[in-house]
């Protein structure tokens, strides 16, 4: 499978919630518009790729699973480079976790992991869950963008 990426390093690191928005029956217009504008400048973290695959593997066999698998292979892998967790990411990750714990605001492992990949690669993290990264932003230079249109966090079901 050959990927068509521009030669320059991508600028935006998409959280898995941004990628999964694409496949929704009624995706957010702003997200789709921003992805179209910046498609050649976006990548996903290896941890987000794992989350997407895990969600697919848990699904029962059937058309929905086949459709998701086709989307992941044909659309995600063809359009987004996967940025891996490196030694540099690991060092940044450890620093973030220690600093947020000292603040009394420990960052969840998965959130600090994706943030460390963004920081190690000088990327902007794009997510709907900006609140998850506030403590990390207090102790680092992490830049975060939310491409959803004025959207509040989704309501939890009762």
Short mmCIF file of N, CA, C and O in Angstrom, two decimals, residues 17-150:
data_model
loop_
_atom_site.label_atom_id
_atom_site.label_comp_id
_atom_site.label_asym_id
_atom_site.label_seq_id
_atom_site.Cartn_x
_atom_site.Cartn_y
_atom_site.Cartn_z
N UNK A 17 -10.84 11.16 17.89
CA UNK A 17 -12.21 11.68 17.75
C UNK A 17 -12.37 12.52 16.49
O UNK A 17 -13.47 12.64 15.96
N UNK A 18 -11.31 13.10 16.00
CA UNK A 18 -11.37 13.86 14.75
C UNK A 18 -11.50 12.91 13.56
O UNK A 18 -12.27 13.16 12.63
N UNK A 19 -10.76 11.82 13.58
CA UNK A 19 -10.80 10.85 12.48
C UNK A 19 -12.14 10.14 12.46
O UNK A 19 -12.74 9.97 11.39
N UNK A 20 -12.65 9.76 13.62
CA UNK A 20 -13.92 9.04 13.66
C UNK A 20 -15.09 9.94 13.25
O UNK A 20 -16.12 9.43 12.80
N UNK A 21 -14.91 11.24 13.32
CA UNK A 21 -15.97 12.16 12.90
C UNK A 21 -16.26 12.02 11.40
O UNK A 21 -17.40 12.16 10.97
N UNK A 22 -15.23 11.73 10.64
CA UNK A 22 -15.35 11.64 9.18
C UNK A 22 -16.38 10.59 8.76
O UNK A 22 -17.11 10.79 7.80
N UNK A 23 -16.44 9.51 9.49
CA UNK A 23 -17.28 8.37 9.08
C UNK A 23 -18.69 8.44 9.63
O UNK A 23 -19.54 7.63 9.29
N UNK A 24 -18.99 9.40 10.47
CA UNK A 24 -20.33 9.52 11.04
C UNK A 24 -21.35 9.81 9.94
O UNK A 24 -21.03 10.48 8.95
N UNK A 25 -22.60 9.37 10.12
CA UNK A 25 -23.64 9.65 9.11
C UNK A 25 -23.84 11.16 8.90
O UNK A 25 -24.06 11.59 7.77
N UNK A 26 -23.74 11.95 9.95
CA UNK A 26 -23.87 13.41 9.85
C UNK A 26 -22.66 14.05 10.53
O UNK A 26 -22.76 14.56 11.64
N UNK A 27 -21.51 14.06 9.85
CA UNK A 27 -20.31 14.64 10.47
C UNK A 27 -20.43 16.15 10.61
O UNK A 27 -21.17 16.80 9.88
N UNK A 28 -19.69 16.68 11.57
CA UNK A 28 -19.67 18.13 11.79
C UNK A 28 -19.09 18.82 10.56
O UNK A 28 -18.00 18.47 10.09
N UNK A 29 -19.80 19.81 10.04
CA UNK A 29 -19.40 20.51 8.82
C UNK A 29 -18.02 21.16 8.98
O UNK A 29 -17.18 21.07 8.09
N UNK A 30 -17.78 21.84 10.11
CA UNK A 30 -16.50 22.52 10.31
C UNK A 30 -15.33 21.54 10.29
O UNK A 30 -14.26 21.85 9.76
N UNK A 31 -15.52 20.38 10.90
CA UNK A 31 -14.45 19.38 10.93
C UNK A 31 -14.13 18.93 9.52
O UNK A 31 -12.97 18.89 9.11
N UNK A 32 -15.15 18.61 8.75
CA UNK A 32 -14.94 18.16 7.37
C UNK A 32 -14.28 19.26 6.54
O UNK A 32 -13.35 18.99 5.76
N UNK A 33 -14.73 20.49 6.72
CA UNK A 33 -14.15 21.62 5.99
C UNK A 33 -12.66 21.79 6.34
O UNK A 33 -11.82 21.94 5.45
N UNK A 34 -12.33 21.76 7.63
CA UNK A 34 -10.93 21.93 8.06
C UNK A 34 -10.07 20.77 7.57
O UNK A 34 -8.92 20.97 7.15
N UNK A 35 -10.61 19.56 7.62
CA UNK A 35 -9.86 18.40 7.13
C UNK A 35 -9.59 18.53 5.64
O UNK A 35 -8.50 18.19 5.17
N UNK A 36 -10.57 19.01 4.90
CA UNK A 36 -10.38 19.21 3.46
C UNK A 36 -9.32 20.29 3.20
O UNK A 36 -8.47 20.13 2.33
N UNK A 37 -9.34 21.36 3.98
CA UNK A 37 -8.38 22.45 3.82
C UNK A 37 -6.96 22.00 4.16
O UNK A 37 -5.99 22.47 3.56
N UNK A 38 -6.82 21.13 5.17
CA UNK A 38 -5.50 20.78 5.69
C UNK A 38 -5.14 19.31 5.52
O UNK A 38 -4.22 18.82 6.18
N UNK A 39 -5.84 18.60 4.65
CA UNK A 39 -5.66 17.15 4.55
C UNK A 39 -4.21 16.72 4.35
O UNK A 39 -3.75 15.76 4.96
N UNK A 40 -3.48 17.43 3.52
CA UNK A 40 -2.08 17.03 3.27
C UNK A 40 -1.16 17.44 4.41
O UNK A 40 0.02 17.08 4.40
N UNK A 41 -1.69 18.16 5.37
CA UNK A 41 -0.89 18.66 6.49
C UNK A 41 -1.30 18.01 7.81
O UNK A 41 -1.01 18.53 8.87
N UNK A 42 -2.00 16.87 7.73
CA UNK A 42 -2.50 16.19 8.92
C UNK A 42 -1.89 14.80 9.04
O UNK A 42 -1.57 14.16 8.04
N UNK A 43 -1.78 14.36 10.28
CA UNK A 43 -1.30 13.01 10.57
C UNK A 43 -2.05 12.50 11.80
O UNK A 43 -2.76 13.27 12.45
N UNK A 44 -1.89 11.22 12.09
CA UNK A 44 -2.44 10.68 13.32
C UNK A 44 -1.31 10.02 14.10
O UNK A 44 -0.31 9.59 13.53
N UNK A 45 -1.49 9.97 15.41
CA UNK A 45 -0.51 9.32 16.27
C UNK A 45 -0.71 7.81 16.23
O UNK A 45 -1.83 7.33 16.02
N UNK A 46 0.35 7.07 16.45
CA UNK A 46 0.23 5.61 16.48
C UNK A 46 -0.77 5.18 17.55
O UNK A 46 -1.49 4.19 17.37
N UNK A 47 -0.87 5.93 18.64
CA UNK A 47 -1.84 5.59 19.69
C UNK A 47 -3.28 5.81 19.20
O UNK A 47 -4.18 5.04 19.57
N UNK A 48 -3.51 6.80 18.37
CA UNK A 48 -4.84 7.01 17.80
C UNK A 48 -5.17 5.92 16.79
O UNK A 48 -6.31 5.44 16.73
N UNK A 49 -4.18 5.50 16.01
CA UNK A 49 -4.38 4.39 15.07
C UNK A 49 -4.77 3.14 15.85
O UNK A 49 -5.69 2.41 15.47
N UNK A 50 -4.11 2.90 16.98
CA UNK A 50 -4.45 1.75 17.83
C UNK A 50 -5.89 1.86 18.33
O UNK A 50 -6.63 0.87 18.31
N UNK A 51 -6.31 3.04 18.77
CA UNK A 51 -7.69 3.23 19.26
C UNK A 51 -8.71 2.93 18.16
O UNK A 51 -9.72 2.29 18.42
N UNK A 52 -8.44 3.41 16.96
CA UNK A 52 -9.35 3.17 15.84
C UNK A 52 -9.44 1.68 15.51
O UNK A 52 -10.53 1.14 15.31
N UNK A 53 -8.29 1.01 15.47
CA UNK A 53 -8.29 -0.43 15.18
C UNK A 53 -8.97 -1.22 16.30
O UNK A 53 -9.74 -2.14 16.03
N UNK A 54 -8.70 -0.85 17.54
CA UNK A 54 -9.30 -1.53 18.68
C UNK A 54 -10.82 -1.45 18.60
O UNK A 54 -11.52 -2.45 18.80
N UNK A 55 -11.33 -0.26 18.29
CA UNK A 55 -12.78 -0.09 18.15
C UNK A 55 -13.33 -1.00 17.06
O UNK A 55 -14.39 -1.61 17.23
N UNK A 56 -12.61 -1.10 15.97
CA UNK A 56 -13.06 -1.97 14.86
C UNK A 56 -12.99 -3.44 15.27
O UNK A 56 -13.94 -4.20 15.04
N UNK A 57 -11.90 -3.86 15.88
CA UNK A 57 -11.73 -5.27 16.25
C UNK A 57 -12.79 -5.73 17.24
O UNK A 57 -13.16 -6.89 17.26
N UNK A 58 -13.29 -4.82 18.07
CA UNK A 58 -14.31 -5.18 19.06
C UNK A 58 -15.69 -5.36 18.45
O UNK A 58 -16.56 -5.97 19.06
N UNK A 59 -15.88 -4.83 17.26
CA UNK A 59 -17.20 -4.89 16.62
C UNK A 59 -17.55 -6.32 16.21
O UNK A 59 -16.67 -7.09 15.83
N UNK A 60 -18.85 -6.64 16.26
CA UNK A 60 -19.27 -7.96 15.75
C UNK A 60 -19.07 -8.01 14.24
O UNK A 60 -19.11 -6.98 13.57
N UNK A 61 -18.86 -9.21 13.73
CA UNK A 61 -18.70 -9.36 12.29
C UNK A 61 -19.97 -8.88 11.59
O UNK A 61 -21.06 -9.05 12.10
N UNK A 62 -19.80 -8.25 10.44
CA UNK A 62 -20.95 -7.77 9.70
C UNK A 62 -20.58 -6.61 8.80
O UNK A 62 -19.41 -6.25 8.66
N UNK A 63 -21.58 -6.01 8.20
CA UNK A 63 -21.37 -4.94 7.23
C UNK A 63 -20.74 -3.69 7.87
O UNK A 63 -19.89 -3.06 7.25
N UNK A 64 -21.15 -3.33 9.08
CA UNK A 64 -20.59 -2.15 9.72
C UNK A 64 -19.09 -2.31 9.95
O UNK A 64 -18.32 -1.38 9.73
N UNK A 65 -18.68 -3.48 10.39
CA UNK A 65 -17.26 -3.74 10.62
C UNK A 65 -16.50 -3.71 9.30
O UNK A 65 -15.42 -3.12 9.21
N UNK A 66 -17.06 -4.32 8.25
CA UNK A 66 -16.40 -4.31 6.94
C UNK A 66 -16.29 -2.88 6.40
O UNK A 66 -15.27 -2.51 5.82
N UNK A 67 -17.33 -2.10 6.60
CA UNK A 67 -17.33 -0.70 6.15
C UNK A 67 -16.25 0.09 6.90
O UNK A 67 -15.49 0.85 6.29
N UNK A 68 -16.16 -0.10 8.22
CA UNK A 68 -15.15 0.60 9.02
C UNK A 68 -13.74 0.17 8.61
O UNK A 68 -12.85 1.00 8.47
N UNK A 69 -13.55 -1.11 8.39
CA UNK A 69 -12.23 -1.60 7.98
C UNK A 69 -11.82 -0.99 6.64
O UNK A 69 -10.69 -0.54 6.46
N UNK A 70 -12.75 -0.93 5.71
CA UNK A 70 -12.49 -0.33 4.40
C UNK A 70 -12.14 1.16 4.57
O UNK A 70 -11.21 1.65 3.95
N UNK A 71 -12.88 1.86 5.42
CA UNK A 71 -12.60 3.27 5.70
C UNK A 71 -11.19 3.44 6.27
O UNK A 71 -10.44 4.31 5.81
N UNK A 72 -10.83 2.62 7.24
CA UNK A 72 -9.51 2.75 7.86
C UNK A 72 -8.39 2.49 6.87
O UNK A 72 -7.40 3.22 6.83
N UNK A 73 -8.55 1.46 6.05
CA UNK A 73 -7.50 1.10 5.08
C UNK A 73 -7.48 2.08 3.90
O UNK A 73 -6.43 2.61 3.54
N UNK A 74 -8.65 2.30 3.31
CA UNK A 74 -8.70 3.10 2.08
C UNK A 74 -8.62 4.60 2.31
O UNK A 74 -8.08 5.32 1.47
N UNK A 75 -9.17 5.08 3.40
CA UNK A 75 -9.20 6.52 3.62
C UNK A 75 -8.15 7.00 4.62
O UNK A 75 -7.35 7.87 4.32
N UNK A 76 -8.15 6.40 5.80
CA UNK A 76 -7.24 6.88 6.85
C UNK A 76 -5.79 6.60 6.46
O UNK A 76 -4.96 7.51 6.45
N UNK A 77 -5.48 5.35 6.12
CA UNK A 77 -4.08 5.02 5.80
C UNK A 77 -3.60 5.68 4.51
O UNK A 77 -2.42 5.97 4.37
N UNK A 78 -4.49 5.92 3.59
CA UNK A 78 -4.10 6.57 2.34
C UNK A 78 -3.88 8.07 2.50
O UNK A 78 -3.16 8.68 1.73
N UNK A 79 -4.53 8.68 3.49
CA UNK A 79 -4.50 10.13 3.60
C UNK A 79 -3.71 10.69 4.77
O UNK A 79 -3.34 11.85 4.76
N UNK A 80 -3.49 9.88 5.80
CA UNK A 80 -2.82 10.39 7.00
C UNK A 80 -1.61 9.55 7.35
O UNK A 80 -1.70 8.33 7.48
N UNK A 81 -0.50 10.21 7.51
CA UNK A 81 0.70 9.55 7.97
C UNK A 81 0.52 9.18 9.45
O UNK A 81 -0.11 9.91 10.20
N UNK A 82 1.07 8.05 9.88
CA UNK A 82 1.02 7.64 11.28
C UNK A 82 2.35 8.02 11.92
O UNK A 82 3.41 7.57 11.49
N UNK A 83 2.27 8.87 12.94
CA UNK A 83 3.47 9.34 13.65
C UNK A 83 3.68 8.45 14.87
O UNK A 83 2.78 8.29 15.70
N UNK A 84 4.86 7.88 14.99
CA UNK A 84 5.11 6.91 16.06
C UNK A 84 5.64 7.57 17.34
O UNK A 84 6.12 8.70 17.34
N UNK A 85 5.54 6.80 18.39
CA UNK A 85 6.05 7.15 19.72
C UNK A 85 7.53 6.81 19.72
O UNK A 85 7.92 5.66 19.49
N UNK A 86 8.37 7.81 19.92
CA UNK A 86 9.82 7.64 19.83
C UNK A 86 10.48 7.85 21.20
O UNK A 86 9.80 8.19 22.18
N UNK A 87 11.79 7.71 21.22
CA UNK A 87 12.55 7.99 22.45
C UNK A 87 12.31 9.43 22.89
O UNK A 87 12.09 9.69 24.08
N UNK A 88 12.31 10.36 21.95
CA UNK A 88 12.06 11.77 22.28
C UNK A 88 10.65 11.94 22.85
O UNK A 88 10.46 12.65 23.85
N UNK A 89 9.66 11.28 22.24
CA UNK A 89 8.29 11.33 22.76
C UNK A 89 8.23 10.78 24.18
O UNK A 89 7.55 11.34 25.04
N UNK A 90 8.94 9.68 24.42
CA UNK A 90 8.94 9.04 25.74
C UNK A 90 9.51 9.99 26.80
O UNK A 90 8.99 10.08 27.92
N UNK A 91 10.58 10.70 26.45
CA UNK A 91 11.18 11.64 27.39
C UNK A 91 10.21 12.79 27.70
O UNK A 91 10.04 13.18 28.87
N UNK A 92 9.55 13.30 26.68
CA UNK A 92 8.57 14.38 26.87
C UNK A 92 7.38 13.86 27.67
O UNK A 92 6.88 14.54 28.58
N UNK A 93 6.95 12.65 27.36
CA UNK A 93 5.82 12.03 28.04
C UNK A 93 6.09 11.91 29.55
O UNK A 93 5.25 12.29 30.38
N UNK A 94 7.25 11.41 29.90
CA UNK A 94 7.63 11.26 31.31
C UNK A 94 7.64 12.63 32.01
O UNK A 94 7.15 12.77 33.14
N UNK A 95 8.19 13.63 31.34
CA UNK A 95 8.26 14.98 31.90
C UNK A 95 6.86 15.55 32.14
O UNK A 95 6.58 16.11 33.20
N UNK A 96 5.99 15.40 31.15
CA UNK A 96 4.60 15.89 31.26
C UNK A 96 3.90 15.23 32.44
O UNK A 96 3.25 15.89 33.26
N UNK A 97 4.01 13.91 32.54
CA UNK A 97 3.32 13.19 33.61
C UNK A 97 3.83 13.61 34.97
O UNK A 97 3.03 13.83 35.90
N UNK A 98 5.14 13.77 35.11
CA UNK A 98 5.71 14.18 36.40
C UNK A 98 5.26 15.60 36.76
O UNK A 98 4.86 15.87 37.90
N UNK A 99 5.30 16.51 35.79
CA UNK A 99 4.92 17.90 36.06
C UNK A 99 3.44 18.07 36.36
O UNK A 99 3.07 18.85 37.23
N UNK A 100 2.58 17.35 35.64
CA UNK A 100 1.15 17.49 35.92
C UNK A 100 0.80 16.87 37.28
O UNK A 100 -0.07 17.37 37.98
N UNK A 101 1.50 15.80 37.66
CA UNK A 101 1.28 15.22 38.98
C UNK A 101 1.70 16.20 40.07
O UNK A 101 1.00 16.34 41.08
N UNK A 102 2.83 16.88 39.87
CA UNK A 102 3.28 17.88 40.85
C UNK A 102 2.27 19.01 40.99
O UNK A 102 2.13 19.60 42.06
N UNK A 103 1.57 19.33 39.90
CA UNK A 103 0.54 20.37 39.94
C UNK A 103 -0.73 19.88 40.65
O UNK A 103 -1.62 20.68 40.94
N UNK A 104 -0.80 18.58 40.88
CA UNK A 104 -2.02 18.02 41.46
C UNK A 104 -3.09 17.78 40.42
O UNK A 104 -4.26 17.62 40.73
N UNK A 105 -2.68 17.77 39.14
CA UNK A 105 -3.60 17.55 38.02
C UNK A 105 -3.03 16.48 37.11
O UNK A 105 -2.67 16.77 35.96
N UNK A 106 -2.90 15.25 37.59
CA UNK A 106 -2.26 14.22 36.76
C UNK A 106 -2.98 14.03 35.43
O UNK A 106 -4.19 13.92 35.38
N UNK A 107 -2.20 14.02 34.37
CA UNK A 107 -2.75 13.83 33.02
C UNK A 107 -2.94 12.35 32.76
O UNK A 107 -2.05 11.55 33.06
N UNK A 108 -4.08 11.97 32.21
CA UNK A 108 -4.28 10.55 31.85
C UNK A 108 -3.18 10.09 30.90
O UNK A 108 -2.69 10.85 30.06
N UNK A 109 -2.81 8.82 31.04
CA UNK A 109 -1.72 8.26 30.25
C UNK A 109 -1.93 8.46 28.75
O UNK A 109 -1.04 8.94 28.05
N UNK A 110 -3.11 8.11 28.24
CA UNK A 110 -3.36 8.20 26.79
C UNK A 110 -3.28 9.64 26.30
O UNK A 110 -2.73 9.90 25.23
N UNK A 111 -3.82 10.58 27.06
CA UNK A 111 -3.78 11.99 26.65
C UNK A 111 -2.36 12.53 26.67
O UNK A 111 -1.94 13.24 25.76
N UNK A 112 -1.61 12.19 27.71
CA UNK A 112 -0.22 12.68 27.77
C UNK A 112 0.64 12.01 26.70
O UNK A 112 1.58 12.62 26.19
N UNK A 113 0.29 10.78 26.32
CA UNK A 113 1.04 10.09 25.27
C UNK A 113 0.86 10.81 23.93
O UNK A 113 1.84 11.12 23.25
N UNK A 114 -0.38 11.09 23.54
CA UNK A 114 -0.60 11.76 22.26
C UNK A 114 -0.03 13.18 22.29
O UNK A 114 0.54 13.65 21.31
N UNK A 115 -0.12 13.85 23.44
CA UNK A 115 0.46 15.19 23.57
C UNK A 115 1.98 15.13 23.38
O UNK A 115 2.56 16.01 22.73
N UNK A 116 2.61 14.10 23.92
CA UNK A 116 4.07 13.99 23.79
C UNK A 116 4.48 13.76 22.34
O UNK A 116 5.51 14.28 21.89
N UNK A 117 3.68 13.03 21.59
CA UNK A 117 3.97 12.82 20.17
C UNK A 117 3.84 14.15 19.42
O UNK A 117 4.68 14.49 18.59
N UNK A 118 2.80 14.91 19.74
CA UNK A 118 2.62 16.22 19.11
C UNK A 118 3.80 17.14 19.44
O UNK A 118 4.37 17.78 18.55
N UNK A 119 4.18 17.18 20.69
CA UNK A 119 5.28 18.06 21.11
C UNK A 119 6.61 17.63 20.48
O UNK A 119 7.38 18.47 20.02
N UNK A 120 6.88 16.33 20.47
CA UNK A 120 8.14 15.83 19.91
C UNK A 120 8.28 16.16 18.43
O UNK A 120 9.39 16.29 17.92
N UNK A 121 7.14 16.31 17.76
CA UNK A 121 7.15 16.56 16.32
C UNK A 121 6.73 17.99 15.95
O UNK A 121 6.47 18.27 14.79
N UNK A 122 6.66 18.86 16.95
CA UNK A 122 6.31 20.28 16.76
C UNK A 122 4.99 20.43 16.00
O UNK A 122 4.88 21.18 15.04
N UNK A 123 3.98 19.69 16.49
CA UNK A 123 2.68 19.67 15.83
C UNK A 123 1.61 20.27 16.74
O UNK A 123 1.75 20.30 17.95
N UNK A 124 0.53 20.70 16.11
CA UNK A 124 -0.66 21.17 16.81
C UNK A 124 -1.58 19.97 16.99
O UNK A 124 -1.88 19.27 16.01
N UNK A 125 -2.01 19.70 18.21
CA UNK A 125 -2.93 18.61 18.48
C UNK A 125 -4.36 19.07 18.22
O UNK A 125 -4.79 20.08 18.76
N UNK A 126 -5.07 18.35 17.36
CA UNK A 126 -6.45 18.71 17.02
C UNK A 126 -7.37 17.68 17.67
O UNK A 126 -7.28 16.49 17.38
N UNK A 127 -8.24 18.17 18.56
CA UNK A 127 -9.14 17.30 19.31
C UNK A 127 -10.42 18.01 19.68
O UNK A 127 -10.45 19.24 19.75
N UNK A 128 -11.43 17.24 19.91
CA UNK A 128 -12.67 17.81 20.45
C UNK A 128 -12.55 17.98 21.96
O UNK A 128 -13.18 18.83 22.55
N UNK A 129 -11.73 17.16 22.57
CA UNK A 129 -11.60 17.10 24.03
C UNK A 129 -10.49 18.01 24.55
O UNK A 129 -9.55 17.55 25.19
N UNK A 130 -10.61 19.30 24.29
CA UNK A 130 -9.55 20.24 24.68
C UNK A 130 -9.33 20.27 26.19
O UNK A 130 -8.19 20.47 26.63
N UNK A 131 -10.37 20.06 26.97
CA UNK A 131 -10.22 20.08 28.43
C UNK A 131 -9.26 19.00 28.93
O UNK A 131 -8.57 19.19 29.93
N UNK A 132 -9.20 17.89 28.22
CA UNK A 132 -8.30 16.79 28.61
C UNK A 132 -6.83 17.22 28.58
O UNK A 132 -5.99 16.57 29.20
N UNK A 133 -6.53 18.29 27.85
CA UNK A 133 -5.14 18.68 27.64
C UNK A 133 -4.76 19.98 28.36
O UNK A 133 -3.64 20.46 28.21
N UNK A 134 -5.68 20.53 29.15
CA UNK A 134 -5.41 21.81 29.82
C UNK A 134 -4.24 21.72 30.79
O UNK A 134 -3.37 22.60 30.80
N UNK A 135 -4.18 20.69 31.61
CA UNK A 135 -3.07 20.55 32.56
C UNK A 135 -1.74 20.39 31.83
O UNK A 135 -0.72 20.93 32.24
N UNK A 136 -1.78 19.66 30.71
CA UNK A 136 -0.56 19.45 29.92
C UNK A 136 -0.10 20.78 29.34
O UNK A 136 1.10 21.08 29.32
N UNK A 137 -1.04 21.62 28.91
CA UNK A 137 -0.68 22.93 28.38
C UNK A 137 -0.06 23.82 29.45
O UNK A 137 0.75 24.69 29.14
N UNK A 138 -0.43 23.60 30.70
CA UNK A 138 0.14 24.39 31.80
C UNK A 138 1.62 24.09 32.00
O UNK A 138 2.35 24.94 32.51
N UNK A 139 2.06 22.90 31.63
CA UNK A 139 3.44 22.49 31.89
C UNK A 139 4.27 22.30 30.62
O UNK A 139 5.40 21.83 30.68
N UNK A 140 3.70 22.67 29.47
CA UNK A 140 4.42 22.48 28.20
C UNK A 140 3.98 23.53 27.20
O UNK A 140 3.13 24.36 27.49
N UNK A 141 4.56 23.45 26.02
CA UNK A 141 4.19 24.37 24.92
C UNK A 141 3.17 23.75 23.97
O UNK A 141 3.08 24.16 22.82
N UNK A 142 2.41 22.75 24.44
CA UNK A 142 1.44 22.08 23.59
C UNK A 142 0.41 23.07 23.06
O UNK A 142 -0.18 23.83 23.80
N UNK A 143 0.22 23.02 21.74
CA UNK A 143 -0.81 23.83 21.09
C UNK A 143 -1.96 22.89 20.73
O UNK A 143 -1.74 21.81 20.17
N UNK A 144 -3.19 23.32 21.06
CA UNK A 144 -4.37 22.49 20.84
C UNK A 144 -5.40 23.30 20.07
O UNK A 144 -5.61 24.48 20.35
N UNK A 145 -6.03 22.66 19.10
CA UNK A 145 -7.13 23.27 18.36
C UNK A 145 -8.32 22.33 18.37
O UNK A 145 -8.17 21.12 18.35
N UNK A 146 -9.51 22.93 18.38
CA UNK A 146 -10.77 22.19 18.27
C UNK A 146 -11.43 22.64 16.98
O UNK A 146 -11.81 23.79 16.86
N UNK A 147 -11.58 21.73 16.03
CA UNK A 147 -12.15 22.09 14.73
C UNK A 147 -13.67 21.94 14.68
O UNK A 147 -14.28 22.15 13.65
N UNK A 148 -14.28 21.60 15.81
CA UNK A 148 -15.74 21.54 15.85
C UNK A 148 -16.28 22.96 15.97
O UNK A 148 -15.70 23.81 16.63
N UNK A 149 -17.42 23.22 15.33
CA UNK A 149 -18.04 24.55 15.34
C UNK A 149 -18.72 24.80 16.67
O UNK A 149 -19.72 24.16 16.96
N UNK A 150 -18.19 25.70 17.44
CA UNK A 150 -18.80 26.13 18.70
C UNK A 150 -19.54 25.01 19.40
O UNK A 150 -20.70 25.14 19.75
#
